[in-house]
Tab-separated table of C-alpha atoms in Angstrom:
chain	number	residue	atom	x	y	z
E	1435	MET	CA	-18.630	-27.002	-23.430
E	1436	MET	CA	-19.974	-23.893	-25.139
E	1437	GLU	CA	-20.782	-23.944	-28.797
E	1438	GLU	CA	-18.958	-21.733	-31.239
E	1439	VAL	CA	-20.108	-18.109	-30.669
E	1440	LYS	CA	-21.367	-16.011	-33.471
E	1441	GLU	CA	-20.516	-12.301	-33.298
E	1442	VAL	CA	-23.826	-10.633	-33.313
E	1443	THR	CA	-25.196	-7.665	-31.524
E	1444	SER	CA	-26.186	-8.507	-27.982
E	1445	ALA	CA	-27.194	-6.430	-24.940
E	1446	LEU	CA	-25.484	-7.531	-21.796
E	1447	SER	CA	-27.631	-8.740	-18.942
E	1448	VAL	CA	-25.232	-7.712	-16.262
E	1449	HIS	CA	-23.881	-4.428	-14.876
E	1450	GLY	CA	-20.547	-3.903	-16.616
E	1451	HIS	CA	-19.049	-1.788	-13.711
E	1452	ASN	CA	-19.900	-4.342	-11.067
E	1453	ILE	CA	-18.125	-7.417	-12.318
E	1454	LYS	CA	-15.884	-8.797	-9.671
E	1455	ILE	CA	-13.384	-11.619	-9.305
E	1456	THR	CA	-13.998	-12.867	-5.752
E	1457	ASP	CA	-11.615	-15.770	-5.595
E	1458	VAL	CA	-8.797	-17.658	-7.364
E	1459	VAL	CA	-8.252	-21.386	-6.953
E	1460	LYS	CA	-4.858	-22.953	-7.531
E	1461	ASP	CA	-4.666	-26.418	-8.802
E	1462	GLY	CA	-0.934	-27.172	-9.772
E	1463	ASP	CA	-0.073	-24.807	-12.499
E	1464	ALA	CA	-3.625	-23.952	-13.330
E	1465	LEU	CA	-5.498	-20.891	-11.866
E	1466	THR	CA	-9.236	-20.754	-11.857
E	1467	PHE	CA	-10.908	-17.428	-11.203
E	1468	VAL	CA	-14.455	-17.061	-9.732
E	1469	ILE	CA	-16.252	-14.188	-11.484
E	1470	VAL	CA	-19.368	-12.666	-10.067
E	1471	SER	CA	-21.613	-10.392	-12.196
E	1472	GLN	CA	-24.720	-8.595	-10.916
E	1473	LYS	CA	-27.746	-9.107	-13.015
E	1474	LEU	CA	-29.419	-6.032	-14.595
E	1475	SER	CA	-32.753	-7.355	-13.358
E	1476	GLY	CA	-31.484	-6.899	-9.806
E	1477	THR	CA	-32.754	-10.367	-8.900
E	1478	GLY	CA	-29.312	-12.101	-8.344
E	1479	GLU	CA	-25.796	-12.694	-9.683
E	1480	TYR	CA	-24.083	-14.917	-12.129
E	1481	HIS	CA	-21.189	-17.024	-10.652
E	1482	VAL	CA	-18.802	-18.566	-13.220
E	1483	ASP	CA	-15.333	-20.248	-13.107
E	1484	ARG	CA	-12.849	-19.206	-15.804
E	1485	THR	CA	-9.276	-19.906	-16.545
E	1486	TRP	CA	-6.709	-17.629	-18.308
E	1487	ASP	CA	-7.381	-19.663	-21.545
E	1488	ASP	CA	-11.005	-18.584	-21.238
E	1489	PHE	CA	-9.991	-15.006	-21.079
E	1490	GLU	CA	-7.880	-15.509	-24.130
E	1491	TRP	CA	-10.846	-17.077	-25.850
E	1492	LEU	CA	-12.884	-14.009	-25.136
E	1493	GLN	CA	-10.104	-11.650	-26.396
E	1494	GLN	CA	-9.852	-13.597	-29.619
E	1495	HIS	CA	-13.416	-13.373	-30.303
E	1496	LEU	CA	-13.336	-9.556	-29.786
E	1497	PHE	CA	-10.498	-9.456	-32.319
E	1498	SER	CA	-12.399	-11.587	-34.832
E	1499	GLN	CA	-15.276	-9.179	-35.540
E	1500	GLU	CA	-14.213	-8.363	-38.991
E	1501	ASP	CA	-17.802	-7.277	-39.879
E	1502	VAL	CA	-17.600	-4.371	-37.359
E	1503	PRO	CA	-16.824	-1.138	-39.231
E	1504	GLY	CA	-13.716	0.488	-37.880
E	1505	LEU	CA	-12.818	-2.197	-35.462
E	1506	GLN	CA	-9.176	-1.732	-36.044
E	1507	GLY	CA	-9.464	1.736	-34.519
E	1508	VAL	CA	-10.360	0.317	-31.240
E	1509	ILE	CA	-7.940	0.482	-28.297
E	1510	PHE	CA	-8.596	-3.032	-26.981
E	1511	PRO	CA	-8.593	-3.310	-23.187
E	1512	PRO	CA	-5.123	-5.142	-22.480
E	1513	LEU	CA	-5.359	-8.608	-21.175
E	1514	PRO	CA	-2.606	-9.340	-18.583
E	1515	ALA	CA	0.009	-11.913	-19.527
E	1516	LYS	CA	-0.751	-15.486	-18.607
E	1517	ALA	CA	0.079	-16.510	-15.019
E	1518	SER	CA	0.417	-20.053	-13.537
E	1519	GLY	CA	0.366	-21.393	-10.055
E	1520	ASN	CA	4.071	-22.305	-10.218
E	1521	ALA	CA	5.332	-19.481	-12.398
E	1522	SER	CA	8.973	-19.343	-13.321
E	1523	ALA	CA	11.153	-16.356	-12.579
E	1524	LYS	CA	10.867	-15.251	-16.161
E	1525	ILE	CA	7.154	-15.249	-16.062
E	1526	MET	CA	7.006	-13.482	-12.705
E	1527	LYS	CA	9.250	-10.789	-14.155
E	1528	GLN	CA	6.897	-10.378	-17.150
E	1529	LEU	CA	3.930	-10.011	-14.794
E	1530	GLY	CA	5.592	-7.411	-12.698
E	1531	VAL	CA	3.463	-6.148	-9.720
E	1532	LEU	CA	0.716	-8.548	-10.881
E	1533	GLY	CA	2.775	-11.523	-9.731
E	1534	LEU	CA	3.108	-10.333	-6.195
E	1535	GLY	CA	0.979	-11.229	-3.271
E	1536	GLU	CA	-1.438	-14.164	-3.270
E	1537	TRP	CA	-2.606	-13.131	-6.872
E	1538	GLN	CA	-4.883	-10.359	-5.478
E	1539	PRO	CA	-3.230	-7.876	-7.909
E	1540	TYR	CA	-3.509	-10.256	-10.817
E	1541	CYS	CA	-7.251	-10.784	-10.030
E	1542	LYS	CA	-7.642	-7.026	-9.885
E	1543	ALA	CA	-6.129	-6.570	-13.382
E	1544	LEU	CA	-8.353	-9.250	-14.897
E	1545	GLU	CA	-11.326	-7.722	-13.119
E	1546	THR	CA	-10.531	-4.388	-14.662
E	1547	PHE	CA	-10.133	-6.085	-18.083
E	1548	LEU	CA	-13.628	-7.484	-17.818
E	1549	GLN	CA	-15.155	-4.234	-16.620
E	1550	GLN	CA	-13.631	-2.246	-19.478
E	1551	VAL	CA	-14.659	-4.790	-22.094
E	1552	ALA	CA	-18.335	-4.840	-20.655
E	1553	THR	CA	-18.681	-1.143	-20.650
E	1554	HIS	CA	-17.092	-0.594	-24.105
E	1555	LYS	CA	-19.814	0.508	-26.503
E	1556	ILE	CA	-18.527	-1.524	-29.398
E	1557	LEU	CA	-16.931	-4.572	-27.685
E	1558	ASN	CA	-19.859	-5.226	-25.293
E	1559	LYS	CA	-22.141	-6.036	-28.194
E	1560	ASN	CA	-20.162	-9.112	-29.041
E	1561	LYS	CA	-22.231	-12.246	-27.904
E	1562	ALA	CA	-19.009	-13.812	-26.588
E	1563	VAL	CA	-18.884	-11.271	-23.705
E	1564	GLU	CA	-22.403	-12.282	-22.502
E	1565	VAL	CA	-21.553	-15.898	-22.847
E	1566	PHE	CA	-18.344	-15.487	-20.956
E	1567	LEU	CA	-19.886	-13.661	-17.999
E	1568	THR	CA	-23.149	-15.699	-17.578
E	1569	SER	CA	-22.702	-19.264	-18.880
E	1570	SER	CA	-21.993	-21.930	-16.301
E	1571	ASP	CA	-20.143	-23.973	-18.975
E	1572	ALA	CA	-16.467	-23.234	-19.856
E	1573	PRO	CA	-15.885	-21.435	-23.136
E	1574	GLY	CA	-15.119	-23.800	-26.137
E	1575	ARG	CA	-11.543	-24.452	-26.953
E	1576	GLN	CA	-12.141	-24.309	-30.739
E	1577	LYS	CA	-9.311	-22.557	-32.679
E	1578	VAL	CA	-10.428	-19.078	-33.538
E	1579	LYS	CA	-10.171	-18.273	-37.174
E	1580	LYS	CA	-7.458	-16.162	-38.473
E	1581	ASN	CA	-8.275	-12.485	-38.622
E	1582	ILE	CA	-6.696	-9.123	-39.529
E	1583	PHE	CA	-5.047	-8.919	-36.081
E	1584	ASN	CA	-3.396	-12.216	-36.367
E	1585	ARG	CA	-2.084	-11.479	-39.788
E	1586	LEU	CA	-0.702	-8.142	-38.726
E	1587	SER	CA	0.983	-9.517	-35.583
E	1588	GLN	CA	2.634	-12.231	-37.575
E	1589	ALA	CA	3.852	-10.094	-40.512
E	1590	VAL	CA	7.288	-9.043	-39.296
E	1591	GLU	CA	7.919	-7.056	-42.390
E	1592	GLU	CA	4.990	-4.741	-41.470
E	1593	MET	CA	7.065	-3.385	-38.608
E	1594	ARG	CA	8.833	-1.083	-41.060
E	1595	LYS	CA	5.498	0.872	-41.433
E	1596	GLU	CA	5.854	2.199	-37.892
E	1597	GLY	CA	7.982	5.011	-39.096
E	1598	HIS	CA	5.733	5.875	-42.026
E	1599	LYS	CA	4.892	9.563	-42.179
E	1600	ASP	CA	1.262	10.130	-41.405
E	1601	VAL	CA	-1.009	12.349	-43.519
E	1602	ASP	CA	-2.961	13.499	-40.549
E	1603	GLU	CA	-1.376	15.773	-37.993
E	1604	PHE	CA	-3.603	14.643	-35.162
E	1605	PHE	CA	-2.532	11.028	-35.617
E	1606	GLN	CA	1.187	11.863	-36.264
E	1607	THR	CA	1.188	13.811	-33.022
E	1608	GLU	CA	-0.488	11.072	-31.133
E	1609	ARG	CA	2.004	8.516	-32.488
E	1610	ASP	CA	4.862	10.656	-31.352
E	1611	HIS	CA	3.438	11.188	-27.840
E	1612	ASN	CA	2.646	7.466	-27.542
E	1613	LEU	CA	6.192	6.532	-28.475
E	1614	VAL	CA	7.568	8.628	-25.658
E	1615	LEU	CA	4.871	7.640	-23.108
E	1616	THR	CA	5.146	3.961	-23.799
E	1617	GLY	CA	8.808	4.002	-22.869
E	1618	CYS	CA	8.365	6.281	-19.801
E	1619	THR	CA	5.491	4.352	-18.336
E	1620	LYS	CA	7.265	0.979	-18.803
E	1621	THR	CA	10.344	2.404	-17.082
E	1622	ALA	CA	8.337	3.893	-14.287
E	1623	ALA	CA	6.453	0.658	-13.723
E	1624	GLU	CA	9.735	-1.296	-13.674
E	1625	LYS	CA	11.357	1.064	-11.156
E	1626	PHE	CA	8.364	1.104	-9.010
E	1627	LEU	CA	8.508	-2.706	-8.929
E	1628	ASP	CA	12.141	-2.575	-7.952
E	1629	MET	CA	11.239	-0.323	-4.999
E	1630	VAL	CA	8.436	-2.708	-3.874
E	1631	LEU	CA	10.759	-5.608	-4.087
E	1632	THR	CA	13.366	-3.743	-2.031
E	1633	GLU	CA	10.710	-2.972	0.607
E	1634	GLN	CA	9.766	-6.592	0.774
E	1635	LYS	CA	13.364	-7.613	1.279
E	1636	ILE	CA	13.770	-5.044	4.040
E	1637	ALA	CA	10.630	-6.431	5.726
E	1638	VAL	CA	12.137	-9.924	5.610
E	1639	ALA	CA	15.475	-8.737	7.029
E	1640	CYS	CA	13.702	-7.015	9.818
E	1641	GLY	CA	11.768	-10.165	10.645
E	1642	HIS	CA	14.939	-12.177	10.739
E	1643	PHE	CA	16.734	-9.775	12.975
E	1644	SER	CA	13.737	-9.598	15.251
E	1645	ALA	CA	13.798	-13.370	15.623
E	1646	ALA	CA	17.604	-13.497	15.957
E	1647	LEU	CA	17.408	-11.165	18.948
E	1648	HIS	CA	15.429	-13.650	20.926
E	1649	LEU	CA	18.423	-15.956	20.716
E	1650	CYS	CA	20.265	-13.527	22.925
E	1651	VAL	CA	17.763	-13.831	25.791
E	1652	GLU	CA	19.377	-15.690	28.738
E	1653	PRO	CA	17.597	-17.220	31.699
E	1654	GLY	CA	18.765	-16.620	35.205
E	1655	GLU	CA	18.586	-14.071	38.056
E	1656	ASP	CA	21.706	-12.200	37.241
E	1657	PRO	CA	20.692	-8.487	37.032
E	1658	ASP	CA	22.921	-7.665	34.089
E	1659	LYS	CA	21.658	-10.658	32.118
E	1660	LYS	CA	17.930	-9.861	32.888
E	1661	ALA	CA	18.553	-6.248	31.853
E	1662	PHE	CA	20.141	-7.288	28.648
E	1663	SER	CA	17.494	-9.821	27.904
E	1664	ARG	CA	14.765	-7.231	28.551
E	1665	LEU	CA	16.569	-4.920	26.007
E	1666	CYS	CA	16.893	-7.621	23.426
E	1667	VAL	CA	13.205	-8.391	23.694
E	1668	GLN	CA	12.220	-4.729	23.475
E	1669	ILE	CA	14.453	-4.169	20.375
E	1670	SER	CA	13.038	-7.303	18.877
E	1671	GLU	CA	9.624	-5.928	19.185
E	1672	VAL	CA	10.740	-2.715	17.464
E	1673	PHE	CA	12.044	-4.537	14.494
E	1674	ASP	CA	8.923	-6.732	14.338
E	1675	SER	CA	7.009	-3.466	14.112
E	1676	MET	CA	9.344	-2.295	11.403
E	1677	LYS	CA	8.722	-5.503	9.564
E	1678	LYS	CA	4.927	-5.054	9.734
E	1679	ASN	CA	5.232	-1.423	8.716
E	1680	MET	CA	7.416	-2.220	5.699
E	1681	THR	CA	5.130	-5.042	4.620
E	1682	SER	CA	2.104	-2.767	4.761
E	1683	VAL	CA	3.899	-0.071	2.799
E	1684	ALA	CA	4.886	-2.538	0.100
E	1685	GLU	CA	1.231	-3.957	-0.139
E	1686	ASN	CA	-0.060	-0.349	-0.347
E	1687	ASN	CA	2.313	0.369	-3.147
E	1688	VAL	CA	1.265	-2.730	-5.137
E	1689	ASN	CA	-2.454	-2.370	-4.670
E	1690	THR	CA	-2.648	1.412	-5.539
E	1691	LEU	CA	-0.038	3.079	-7.694
E	1692	GLY	CA	1.644	-0.180	-8.607
E	1693	LEU	CA	-1.621	-1.457	-10.321
E	1694	GLY	CA	-2.167	2.075	-11.762
E	1695	LEU	CA	1.326	2.181	-13.444
E	1696	ASP	CA	0.991	-1.360	-14.708
E	1697	LEU	CA	-2.424	-0.646	-16.285
E	1698	GLU	CA	-1.051	2.649	-17.767
E	1699	SER	CA	1.807	0.747	-19.234
E	1700	ARG	CA	-0.329	-1.925	-20.854
E	1701	TYR	CA	-2.784	0.577	-22.175
E	1702	GLN	CA	-0.071	2.647	-23.797
E	1703	GLU	CA	1.001	-0.521	-25.604
E	1704	ALA	CA	-2.582	-1.151	-26.626
E	1705	GLU	CA	-2.857	2.299	-28.086
E	1706	LYS	CA	0.424	1.767	-29.899
E	1707	GLU	CA	-0.975	-1.358	-31.455
E	1708	MET	CA	-4.068	0.424	-32.578
E	1709	LEU	CA	-2.040	3.284	-34.103
E	1710	PHE	CA	0.084	0.743	-35.873
E	1711	ARG	CA	-2.967	-0.968	-37.380
E	1712	ARG	CA	-4.176	2.352	-38.638
E	1713	THR	CA	-0.756	3.120	-40.167
E	1714	CYS	CA	-0.828	-0.223	-41.939
E	1715	LYS	CA	-4.236	0.598	-43.420
E	1716	LEU	CA	-2.894	4.057	-44.452
E	1717	VAL	CA	0.003	2.385	-46.327
E	1718	GLU	CA	-2.470	-0.029	-47.934
E	1719	LEU	CA	-4.630	2.919	-49.060
E	1720	GLU	CA	-1.635	4.780	-50.576
E	1721	ASN	CA	-0.665	1.672	-52.462
E	1722	ALA	CA	-4.216	1.208	-53.751
E	1723	ARG	CA	-4.255	4.803	-54.985
E	1724	ARG	CA	-0.838	4.326	-56.820
E	1725	ASN	CA	-2.115	1.073	-58.342
E	1726	ALA	CA	-5.276	2.771	-59.486
E	1727	GLU	CA	-3.284	5.561	-61.089
E	1728	LYS	CA	-0.892	3.202	-62.895
E	1729	ALA	CA	-3.564	0.616	-63.884
E	1730	LYS	CA	-4.080	-0.104	-67.476
E	1731	PRO	CA	-7.630	0.610	-68.867
E	1732	VAL	CA	-8.634	-3.068	-68.681
E	1733	LYS	CA	-7.845	-3.125	-64.914
E	1734	LYS	CA	-8.740	0.565	-64.142
E	1735	ALA	CA	-12.280	-0.150	-62.813
E	1736	ALA	CA	-11.229	-3.088	-60.618
E	1737	MET	CA	-8.340	-0.921	-59.126
E	1738	GLU	CA	-10.662	1.990	-58.527
E	1739	GLU	CA	-13.057	-0.278	-56.645
E	1740	VAL	CA	-10.290	-1.640	-54.376
E	1741	LYS	CA	-9.151	1.992	-53.759
E	1742	THR	CA	-12.626	3.093	-52.756
E	1743	ALA	CA	-13.200	0.126	-50.502
E	1744	THR	CA	-9.830	0.684	-48.800
E	1745	GLN	CA	-10.561	4.353	-48.441
E	1746	THR	CA	-13.879	3.616	-46.857
E	1747	GLU	CA	-12.217	1.195	-44.355
E	1748	PHE	CA	-9.560	3.725	-43.598
E	1749	GLN	CA	-12.052	6.489	-42.875
E	1750	GLN	CA	-14.003	4.197	-40.626
E	1751	ILE	CA	-10.862	3.269	-38.709
E	1752	CYS	CA	-9.949	6.895	-38.391
E	1753	GLY	CA	-13.410	7.824	-37.072
E	1754	VAL	CA	-13.306	5.248	-34.358
E	1755	ALA	CA	-9.728	5.816	-33.468
E	1756	ARG	CA	-10.327	9.530	-32.853
E	1757	GLN	CA	-13.167	8.787	-30.416
E	1758	GLU	CA	-11.078	6.045	-28.805
E	1759	ILE	CA	-8.051	8.407	-28.326
E	1760	LYS	CA	-10.010	11.256	-26.861
E	1761	GLN	CA	-11.826	8.906	-24.458
E	1762	PHE	CA	-8.523	7.147	-23.544
E	1763	HIS	CA	-6.905	10.457	-22.599
E	1764	GLY	CA	-9.677	11.382	-20.233
E	1765	VAL	CA	-9.862	7.878	-18.737
E	1766	ARG	CA	-6.054	7.472	-18.320
E	1767	VAL	CA	-5.904	10.755	-16.308
E	1768	LYS	CA	-8.745	9.614	-14.022
E	1769	MET	CA	-7.120	6.258	-13.545
E	1770	LEU	CA	-3.712	7.638	-12.609
E	1771	GLN	CA	-5.391	10.237	-10.442
E	1772	GLN	CA	-7.361	7.714	-8.572
E	1773	ALA	CA	-4.258	5.523	-8.090
E	1774	LEU	CA	-2.243	8.328	-6.675
E	1775	VAL	CA	-5.034	9.485	-4.269
E	1776	GLN	CA	-5.461	5.946	-2.999
E	1777	TRP	CA	-1.736	5.575	-2.771
E	1778	CYS	CA	-1.471	8.732	-0.557
E	1779	GLU	CA	-4.514	7.795	1.539
E	1780	LYS	CA	-3.316	4.255	2.321
E	1781	GLN	CA	0.327	5.383	3.093
E	1782	LEU	CA	-0.897	8.064	5.384
E	1783	LEU	CA	-3.072	5.586	7.247
E	1784	THR	CA	-0.143	3.189	7.571
E	1785	ALA	CA	2.214	6.057	8.659
E	1786	LYS	CA	-0.213	7.075	11.492
E	1787	GLU	CA	-0.594	3.481	12.680
E	1788	SER	CA	3.137	3.027	12.633
E	1789	THR	CA	3.636	6.350	14.518
E	1790	ASP	CA	1.401	5.102	17.271
E	1791	GLN	CA	3.156	1.922	17.486
E	1792	PHE	CA	6.639	3.411	17.607
E	1793	ASN	CA	5.592	5.918	20.283
E	1794	GLN	CA	4.594	2.925	22.396
E	1795	HIS	CA	8.001	1.455	21.914
E	1796	LEU	CA	9.564	4.801	22.814
E	1797	GLN	CA	7.496	4.966	26.027
E	1798	ALA	CA	8.630	1.360	26.833
E	1799	PHE	CA	12.327	2.304	26.427
E	1800	ARG	CA	11.855	5.367	28.635
E	1801	GLY	CA	10.356	3.169	31.251
E	1802	MET	CA	13.411	0.846	31.152
E	1803	ALA	CA	15.682	3.811	31.763
E	1804	GLN	CA	13.806	4.756	34.977
């Protein structure tokens, strides 16, 4: 078991963009992911086995870097919700498109999470990232100490600060846009999932009807029965092709635009959390200023010191947050653009293959009519 990790500056020994999850092993409810990272030296690869709890361990260490200036301004790459081998309907609904297929979409989402952490100029300096990607031992299960993010997430009364008026027009505008986009992207992802589930149901229905048509096939030399049986077999093949087509369409939807919308939705939530952390620090600063103004002479110096420290923290958070937001806007456009392009390319390829297949069926029917 790994020893407790200290958050110190550390250069990664792997290529951040080349991290892959090559396999997932199911053992009851537990899922174990095989992660492969290419060494910077170019002399080989690291192969490690990790569970979702290990991913959570990594995320908590990223949250716990209280000595990193402006950390609360970071838009943390969103970690997908926990999955299990025998997930309930509630968990599957929470996972959305990530719960479909044989866990390939979920593996892709975890893979994206690792790549984004490993290429983040602040987060990739955390020693825990290097340990997670390269150590053959499983991460330790020690309880991560409480930090500012734990405290904020647990303080329900802090939620009232979400509507607090911002002093910076840039951040107020970003908060307003994020509020709209968070709802829109979540709705879009949910509607897209509904469409995929409908496509899967249609594929299953086509398969059932294709199989049922074979029950109509009758043996014998009666010309009418033989003709009817041939027709049933031919129609069965058509519906089998429809099943394969609809299955491919659904898979294409999940692996392209489905993953893109899911990531966009989770990232909007991540930005919302960052903006909320900054707003909380803004309220804290305003309170510190008021306390310093009202402080009696005996406490004036101490209150001024608190105000100065809080103002420094707030400025650091704002500096990091501005950079993160600008980068996020560029990246999210590229991510969605890539998802849309892949979606179109996949569906065009599937449509061409299906057209060829249906043309063959059409020729077969014409041959029967002659």
